PDB file of C-alpha atoms in Angstrom:
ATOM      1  CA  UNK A 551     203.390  69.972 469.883  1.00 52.00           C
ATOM      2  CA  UNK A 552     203.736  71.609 473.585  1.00 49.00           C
ATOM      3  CA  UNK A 553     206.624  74.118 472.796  1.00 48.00           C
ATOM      4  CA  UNK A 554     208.234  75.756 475.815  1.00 44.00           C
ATOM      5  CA  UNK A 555     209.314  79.229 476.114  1.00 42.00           C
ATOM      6  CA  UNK A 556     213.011  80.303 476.148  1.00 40.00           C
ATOM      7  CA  UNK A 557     213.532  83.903 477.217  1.00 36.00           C
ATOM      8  CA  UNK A 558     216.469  85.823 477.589  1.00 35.00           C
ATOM      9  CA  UNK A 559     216.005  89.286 479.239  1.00 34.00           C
ATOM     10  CA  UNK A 560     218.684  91.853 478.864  1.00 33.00           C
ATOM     11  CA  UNK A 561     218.899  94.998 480.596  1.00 31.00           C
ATOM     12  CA  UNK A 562     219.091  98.377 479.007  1.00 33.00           C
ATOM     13  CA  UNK A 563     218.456 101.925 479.160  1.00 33.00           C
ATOM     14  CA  UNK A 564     215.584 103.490 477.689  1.00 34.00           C
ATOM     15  CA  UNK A 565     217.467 105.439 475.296  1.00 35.00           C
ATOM     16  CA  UNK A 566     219.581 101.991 473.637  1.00 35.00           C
ATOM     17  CA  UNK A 567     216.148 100.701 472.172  1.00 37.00           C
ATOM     18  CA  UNK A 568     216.505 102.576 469.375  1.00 36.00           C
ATOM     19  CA  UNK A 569     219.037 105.538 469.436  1.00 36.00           C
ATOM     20  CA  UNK A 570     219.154 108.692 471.943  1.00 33.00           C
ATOM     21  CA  UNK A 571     216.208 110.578 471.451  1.00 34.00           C
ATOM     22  CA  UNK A 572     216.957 110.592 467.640  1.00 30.00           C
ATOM     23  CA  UNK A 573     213.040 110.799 465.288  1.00 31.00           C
ATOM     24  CA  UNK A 574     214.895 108.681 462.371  1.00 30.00           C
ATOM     25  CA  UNK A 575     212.442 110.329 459.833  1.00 30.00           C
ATOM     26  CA  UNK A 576     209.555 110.237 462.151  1.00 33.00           C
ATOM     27  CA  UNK A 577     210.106 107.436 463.856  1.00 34.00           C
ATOM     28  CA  UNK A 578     209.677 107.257 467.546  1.00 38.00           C
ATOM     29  CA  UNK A 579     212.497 108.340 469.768  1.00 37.00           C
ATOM     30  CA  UNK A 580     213.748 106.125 472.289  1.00 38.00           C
ATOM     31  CA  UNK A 581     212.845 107.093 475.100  1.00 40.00           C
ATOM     32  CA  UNK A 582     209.207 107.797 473.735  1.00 45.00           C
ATOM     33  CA  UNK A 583     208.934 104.032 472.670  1.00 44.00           C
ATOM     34  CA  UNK A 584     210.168 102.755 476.204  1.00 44.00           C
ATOM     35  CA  UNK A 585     207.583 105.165 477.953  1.00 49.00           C
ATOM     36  CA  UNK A 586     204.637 103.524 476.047  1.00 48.00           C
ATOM     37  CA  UNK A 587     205.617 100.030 476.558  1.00 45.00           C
ATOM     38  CA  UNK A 588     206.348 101.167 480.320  1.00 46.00           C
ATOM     39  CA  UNK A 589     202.935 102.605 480.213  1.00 49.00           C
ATOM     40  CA  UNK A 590     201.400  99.103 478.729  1.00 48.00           C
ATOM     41  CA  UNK A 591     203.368  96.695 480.208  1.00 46.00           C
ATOM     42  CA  UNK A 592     204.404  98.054 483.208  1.00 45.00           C
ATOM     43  CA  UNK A 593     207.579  99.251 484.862  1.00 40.00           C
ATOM     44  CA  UNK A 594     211.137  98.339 483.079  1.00 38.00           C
ATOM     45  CA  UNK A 595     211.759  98.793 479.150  1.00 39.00           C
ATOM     46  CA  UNK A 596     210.697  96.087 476.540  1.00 43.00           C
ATOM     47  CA  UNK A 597     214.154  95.004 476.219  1.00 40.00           C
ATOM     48  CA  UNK A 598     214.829  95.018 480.025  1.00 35.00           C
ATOM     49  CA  UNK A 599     212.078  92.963 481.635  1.00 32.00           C
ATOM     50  CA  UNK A 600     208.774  94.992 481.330  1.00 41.00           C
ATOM     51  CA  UNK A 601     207.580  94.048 483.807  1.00 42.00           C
ATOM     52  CA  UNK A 602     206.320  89.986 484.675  1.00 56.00           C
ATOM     53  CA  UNK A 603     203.933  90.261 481.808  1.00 88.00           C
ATOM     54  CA  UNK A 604     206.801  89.966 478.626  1.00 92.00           C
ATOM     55  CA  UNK A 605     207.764  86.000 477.971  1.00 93.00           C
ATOM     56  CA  UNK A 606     210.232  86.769 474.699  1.00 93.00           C
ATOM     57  CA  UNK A 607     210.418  89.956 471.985  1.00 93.00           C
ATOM     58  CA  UNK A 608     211.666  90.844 468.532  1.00 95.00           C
ATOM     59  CA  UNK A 609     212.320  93.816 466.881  1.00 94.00           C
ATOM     60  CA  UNK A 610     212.853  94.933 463.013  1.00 93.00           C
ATOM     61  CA  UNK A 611     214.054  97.666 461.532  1.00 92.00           C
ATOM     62  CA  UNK A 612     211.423 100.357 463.015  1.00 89.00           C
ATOM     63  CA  UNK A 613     208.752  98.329 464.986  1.00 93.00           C
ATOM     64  CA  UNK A 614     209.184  95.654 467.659  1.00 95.00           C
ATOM     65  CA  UNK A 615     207.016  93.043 469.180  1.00 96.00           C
ATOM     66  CA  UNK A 616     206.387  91.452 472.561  1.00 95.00           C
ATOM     67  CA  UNK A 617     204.936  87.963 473.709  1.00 96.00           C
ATOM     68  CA  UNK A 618     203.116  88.195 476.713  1.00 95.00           C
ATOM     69  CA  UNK A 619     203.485  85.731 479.088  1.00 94.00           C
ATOM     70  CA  UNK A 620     199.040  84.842 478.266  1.00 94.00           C
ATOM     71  CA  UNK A 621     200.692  84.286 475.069  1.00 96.00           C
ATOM     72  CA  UNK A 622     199.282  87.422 472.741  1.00 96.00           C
ATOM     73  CA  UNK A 623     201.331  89.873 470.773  1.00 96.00           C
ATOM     74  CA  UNK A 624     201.627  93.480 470.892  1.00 96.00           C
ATOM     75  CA  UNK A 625     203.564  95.414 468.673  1.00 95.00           C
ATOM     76  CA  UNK A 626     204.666  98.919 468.399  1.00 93.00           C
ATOM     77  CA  UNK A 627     206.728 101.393 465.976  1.00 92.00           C
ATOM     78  CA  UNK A 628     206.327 102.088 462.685  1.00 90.00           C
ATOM     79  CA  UNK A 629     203.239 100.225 460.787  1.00 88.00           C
ATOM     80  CA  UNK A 630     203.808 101.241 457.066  1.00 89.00           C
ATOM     81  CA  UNK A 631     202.761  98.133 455.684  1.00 92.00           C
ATOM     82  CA  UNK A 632     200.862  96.241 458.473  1.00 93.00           C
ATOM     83  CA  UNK A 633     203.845  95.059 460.814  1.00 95.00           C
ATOM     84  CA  UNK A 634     202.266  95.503 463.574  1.00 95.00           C
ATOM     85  CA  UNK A 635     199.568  93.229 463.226  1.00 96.00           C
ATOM     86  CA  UNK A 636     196.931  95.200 464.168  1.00 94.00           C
ATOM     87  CA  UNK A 637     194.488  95.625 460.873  1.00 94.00           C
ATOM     88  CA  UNK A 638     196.263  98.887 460.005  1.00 90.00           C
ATOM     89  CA  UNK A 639     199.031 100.945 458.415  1.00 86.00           C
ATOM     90  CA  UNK A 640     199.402 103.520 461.716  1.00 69.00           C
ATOM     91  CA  UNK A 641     198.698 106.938 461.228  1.00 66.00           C
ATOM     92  CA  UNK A 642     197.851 108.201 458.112  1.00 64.00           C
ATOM     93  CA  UNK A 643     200.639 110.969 458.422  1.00 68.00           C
ATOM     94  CA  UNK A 644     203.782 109.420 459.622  1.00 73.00           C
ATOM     95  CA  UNK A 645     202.565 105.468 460.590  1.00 79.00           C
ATOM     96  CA  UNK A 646     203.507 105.193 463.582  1.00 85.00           C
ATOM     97  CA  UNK A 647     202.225 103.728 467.033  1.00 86.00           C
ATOM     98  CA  UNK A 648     203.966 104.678 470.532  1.00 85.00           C
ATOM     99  CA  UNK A 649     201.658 102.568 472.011  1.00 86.00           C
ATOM    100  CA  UNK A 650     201.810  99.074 471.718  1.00 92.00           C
ATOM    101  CA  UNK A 651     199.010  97.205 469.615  1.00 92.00           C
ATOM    102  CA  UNK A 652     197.959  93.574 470.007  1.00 95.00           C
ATOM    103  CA  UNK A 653     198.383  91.921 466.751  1.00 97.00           C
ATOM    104  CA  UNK A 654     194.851  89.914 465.155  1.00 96.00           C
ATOM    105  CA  UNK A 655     194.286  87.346 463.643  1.00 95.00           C
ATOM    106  CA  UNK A 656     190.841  87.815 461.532  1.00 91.00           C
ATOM    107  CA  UNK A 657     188.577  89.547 463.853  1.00 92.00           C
ATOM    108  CA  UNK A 658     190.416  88.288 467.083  1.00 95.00           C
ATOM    109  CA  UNK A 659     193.805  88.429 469.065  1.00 96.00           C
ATOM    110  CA  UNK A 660     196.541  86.129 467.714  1.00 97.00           C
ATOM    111  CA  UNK A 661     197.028  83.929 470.926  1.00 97.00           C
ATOM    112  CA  UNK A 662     198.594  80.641 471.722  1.00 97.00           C
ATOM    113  CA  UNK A 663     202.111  82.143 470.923  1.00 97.00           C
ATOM    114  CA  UNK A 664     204.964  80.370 471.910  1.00 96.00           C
ATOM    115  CA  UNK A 665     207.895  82.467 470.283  1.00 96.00           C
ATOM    116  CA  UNK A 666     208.297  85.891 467.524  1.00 97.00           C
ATOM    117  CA  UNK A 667     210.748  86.794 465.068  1.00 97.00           C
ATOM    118  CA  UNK A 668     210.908  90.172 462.999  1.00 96.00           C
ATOM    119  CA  UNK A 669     212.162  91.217 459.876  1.00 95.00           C
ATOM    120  CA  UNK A 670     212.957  94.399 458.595  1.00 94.00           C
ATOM    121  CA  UNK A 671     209.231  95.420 458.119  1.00 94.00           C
ATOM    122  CA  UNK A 672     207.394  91.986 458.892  1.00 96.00           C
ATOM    123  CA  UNK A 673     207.063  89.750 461.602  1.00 97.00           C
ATOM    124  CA  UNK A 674     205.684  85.885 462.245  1.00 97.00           C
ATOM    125  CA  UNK A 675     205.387  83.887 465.418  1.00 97.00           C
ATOM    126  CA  UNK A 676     205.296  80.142 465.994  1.00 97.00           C
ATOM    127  CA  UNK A 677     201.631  79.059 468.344  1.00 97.00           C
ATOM    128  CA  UNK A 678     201.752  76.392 470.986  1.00 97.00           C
ATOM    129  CA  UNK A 679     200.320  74.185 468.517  1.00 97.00           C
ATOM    130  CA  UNK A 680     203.221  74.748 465.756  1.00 96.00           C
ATOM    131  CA  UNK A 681     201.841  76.517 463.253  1.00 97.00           C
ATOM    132  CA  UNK A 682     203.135  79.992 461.993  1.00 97.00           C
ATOM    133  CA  UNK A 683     201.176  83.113 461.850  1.00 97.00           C
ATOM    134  CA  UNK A 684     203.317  86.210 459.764  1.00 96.00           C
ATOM    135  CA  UNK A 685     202.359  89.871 458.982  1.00 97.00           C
ATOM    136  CA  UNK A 686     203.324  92.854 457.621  1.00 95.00           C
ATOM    137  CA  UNK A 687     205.598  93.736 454.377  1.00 93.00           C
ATOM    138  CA  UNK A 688     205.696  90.264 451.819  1.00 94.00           C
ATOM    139  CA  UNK A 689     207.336  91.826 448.842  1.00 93.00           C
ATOM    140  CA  UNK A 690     209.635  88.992 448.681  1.00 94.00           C
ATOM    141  CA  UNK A 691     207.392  86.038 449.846  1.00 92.00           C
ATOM    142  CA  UNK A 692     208.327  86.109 453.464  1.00 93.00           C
ATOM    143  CA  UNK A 693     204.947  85.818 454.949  1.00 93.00           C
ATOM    144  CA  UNK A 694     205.009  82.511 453.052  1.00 92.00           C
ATOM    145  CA  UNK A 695     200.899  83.233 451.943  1.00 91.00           C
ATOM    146  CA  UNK A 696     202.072  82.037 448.900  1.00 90.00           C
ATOM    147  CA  UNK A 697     202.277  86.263 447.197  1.00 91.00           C
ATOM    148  CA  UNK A 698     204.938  88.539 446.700  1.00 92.00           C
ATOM    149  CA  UNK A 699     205.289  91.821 444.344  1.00 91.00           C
ATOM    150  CA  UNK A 700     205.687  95.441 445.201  1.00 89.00           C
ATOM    151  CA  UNK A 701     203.746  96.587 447.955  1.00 88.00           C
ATOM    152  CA  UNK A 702     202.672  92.609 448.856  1.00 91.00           C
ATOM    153  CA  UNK A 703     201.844  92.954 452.624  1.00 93.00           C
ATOM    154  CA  UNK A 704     199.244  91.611 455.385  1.00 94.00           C
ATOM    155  CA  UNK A 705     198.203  94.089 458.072  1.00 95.00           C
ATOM    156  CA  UNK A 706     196.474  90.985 459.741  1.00 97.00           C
ATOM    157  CA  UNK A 707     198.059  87.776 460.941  1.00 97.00           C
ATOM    158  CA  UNK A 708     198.315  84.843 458.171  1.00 96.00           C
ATOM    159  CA  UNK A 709     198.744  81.380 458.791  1.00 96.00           C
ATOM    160  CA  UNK A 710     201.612  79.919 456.785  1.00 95.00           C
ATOM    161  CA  UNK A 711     201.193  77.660 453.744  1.00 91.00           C
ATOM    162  CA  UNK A 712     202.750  74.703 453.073  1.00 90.00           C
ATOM    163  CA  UNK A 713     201.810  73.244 449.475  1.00 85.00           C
ATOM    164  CA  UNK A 714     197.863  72.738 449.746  1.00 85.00           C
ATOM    165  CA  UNK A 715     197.675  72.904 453.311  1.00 87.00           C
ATOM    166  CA  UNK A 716     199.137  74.637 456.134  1.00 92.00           C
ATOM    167  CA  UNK A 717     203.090  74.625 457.814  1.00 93.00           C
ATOM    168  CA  UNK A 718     202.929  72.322 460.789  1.00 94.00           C
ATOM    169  CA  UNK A 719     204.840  71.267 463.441  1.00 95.00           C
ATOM    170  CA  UNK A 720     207.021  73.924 463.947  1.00 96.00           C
ATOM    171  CA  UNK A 721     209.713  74.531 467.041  1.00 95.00           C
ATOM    172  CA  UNK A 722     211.465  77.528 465.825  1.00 94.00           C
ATOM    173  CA  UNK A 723     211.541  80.520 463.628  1.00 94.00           C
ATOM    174  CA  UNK A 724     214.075  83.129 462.607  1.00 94.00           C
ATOM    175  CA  UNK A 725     213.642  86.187 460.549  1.00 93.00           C
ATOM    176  CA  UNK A 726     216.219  88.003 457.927  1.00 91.00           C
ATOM    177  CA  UNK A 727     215.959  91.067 456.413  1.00 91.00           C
ATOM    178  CA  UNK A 728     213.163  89.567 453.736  1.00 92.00           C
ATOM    179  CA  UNK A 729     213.349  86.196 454.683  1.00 92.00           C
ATOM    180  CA  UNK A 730     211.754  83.616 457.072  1.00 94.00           C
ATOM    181  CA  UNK A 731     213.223  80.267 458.139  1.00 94.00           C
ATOM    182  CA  UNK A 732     211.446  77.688 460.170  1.00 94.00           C
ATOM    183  CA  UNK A 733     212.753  74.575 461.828  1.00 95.00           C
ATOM    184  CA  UNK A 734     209.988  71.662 462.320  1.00 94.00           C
ATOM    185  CA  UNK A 735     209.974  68.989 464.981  1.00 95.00           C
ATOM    186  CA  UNK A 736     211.819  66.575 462.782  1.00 94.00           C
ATOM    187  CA  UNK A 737     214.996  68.773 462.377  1.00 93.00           C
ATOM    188  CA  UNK A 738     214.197  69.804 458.618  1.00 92.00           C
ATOM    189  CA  UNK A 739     214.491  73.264 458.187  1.00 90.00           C
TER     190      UNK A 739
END
């Protein structure tokens, strides 16, 4: 399935991404997140059209994640347990990228990708092709790999099961707090 893009672009100051200039424990600032997806990207905020290269974003409780428009990911914020995709956990003292991070799949970039949604420390996106790719924090089964438990997560891309195969067909996703609900081609959700 040929799924188009919808994108809504809002804009916003650098310092309503995330709070003025307040660390929230460690976190990034603001206005330090908006400077390294200016410094990616390219003029504007992530929020705020960064530029022509940003089709659609997300964002979850500390880390947020952009859709170019050649259809990769990057990701930024805090990467505690793997939400940004990019085969780590951020920096071993407080995990934490300011620059965005393309998100992998295996060994390569996750491309193809048609739409993102985030939860609070997890994100999955929805390819061109309809299949669903998720990452980060699973305690509760939301990368839908089948696994859940304490300290469950995927610092890689996964494709979604579905029974013995994989989750197909796919037009739209949307993320909760620890929970992941897809909507296939059909209408069944």
């Amino acid at each position: 399935a040929n799924i188009p893009v919808l994108s809504v672009q809002v804009r916003v100051p650098d310092t309503a991404l995330f709070g003025v200039d307040n660390p929230l424990s460690g976190f990034a600032s603001a206005k330090g997140v908006a400077e390294a997806a200016k410094q990616k990207f390219g003029g504007g905020t992530p929020a705020g059209a960064a530029g022509p290269g940003v089709a659609t974003m997300a964002s979850g409780d500390h880390h947020a994640c952009a859709v170019r428009t050649d259809r990769t990911v990057w990701c930024w914020g805090a990467a505690s347990w793997g939400q940004l995709g990019d085969g780590t956990t951020g920096d071993a003292v407080d995990h934490l990228r300011t620059t965005p991070v393309q998100v992998l799949r295996g060994t390569s970039a996750l491309k193809g990708v048609a739409k993102i949604t985030a939860g609070a420390a997890s994100a999955c996106a929805v390819r061109t092709d309809g299949t669903v790719w998720c990452w980060g924090l699973g305690t509760r089964g939301q990368l839908g790999d089948g696994e859940a438990g304490t300290g469950h997560h995927r610092t890689k891309a996964a494709q979604v099961r579905r029974g013995t195969g994989y989750l197909t067909d796919i037009v739209h996703l949307s993320a909760g707090y620890e929970h992941v609900c897809a909507l296939r081609s059909d209408g069944t959700v």
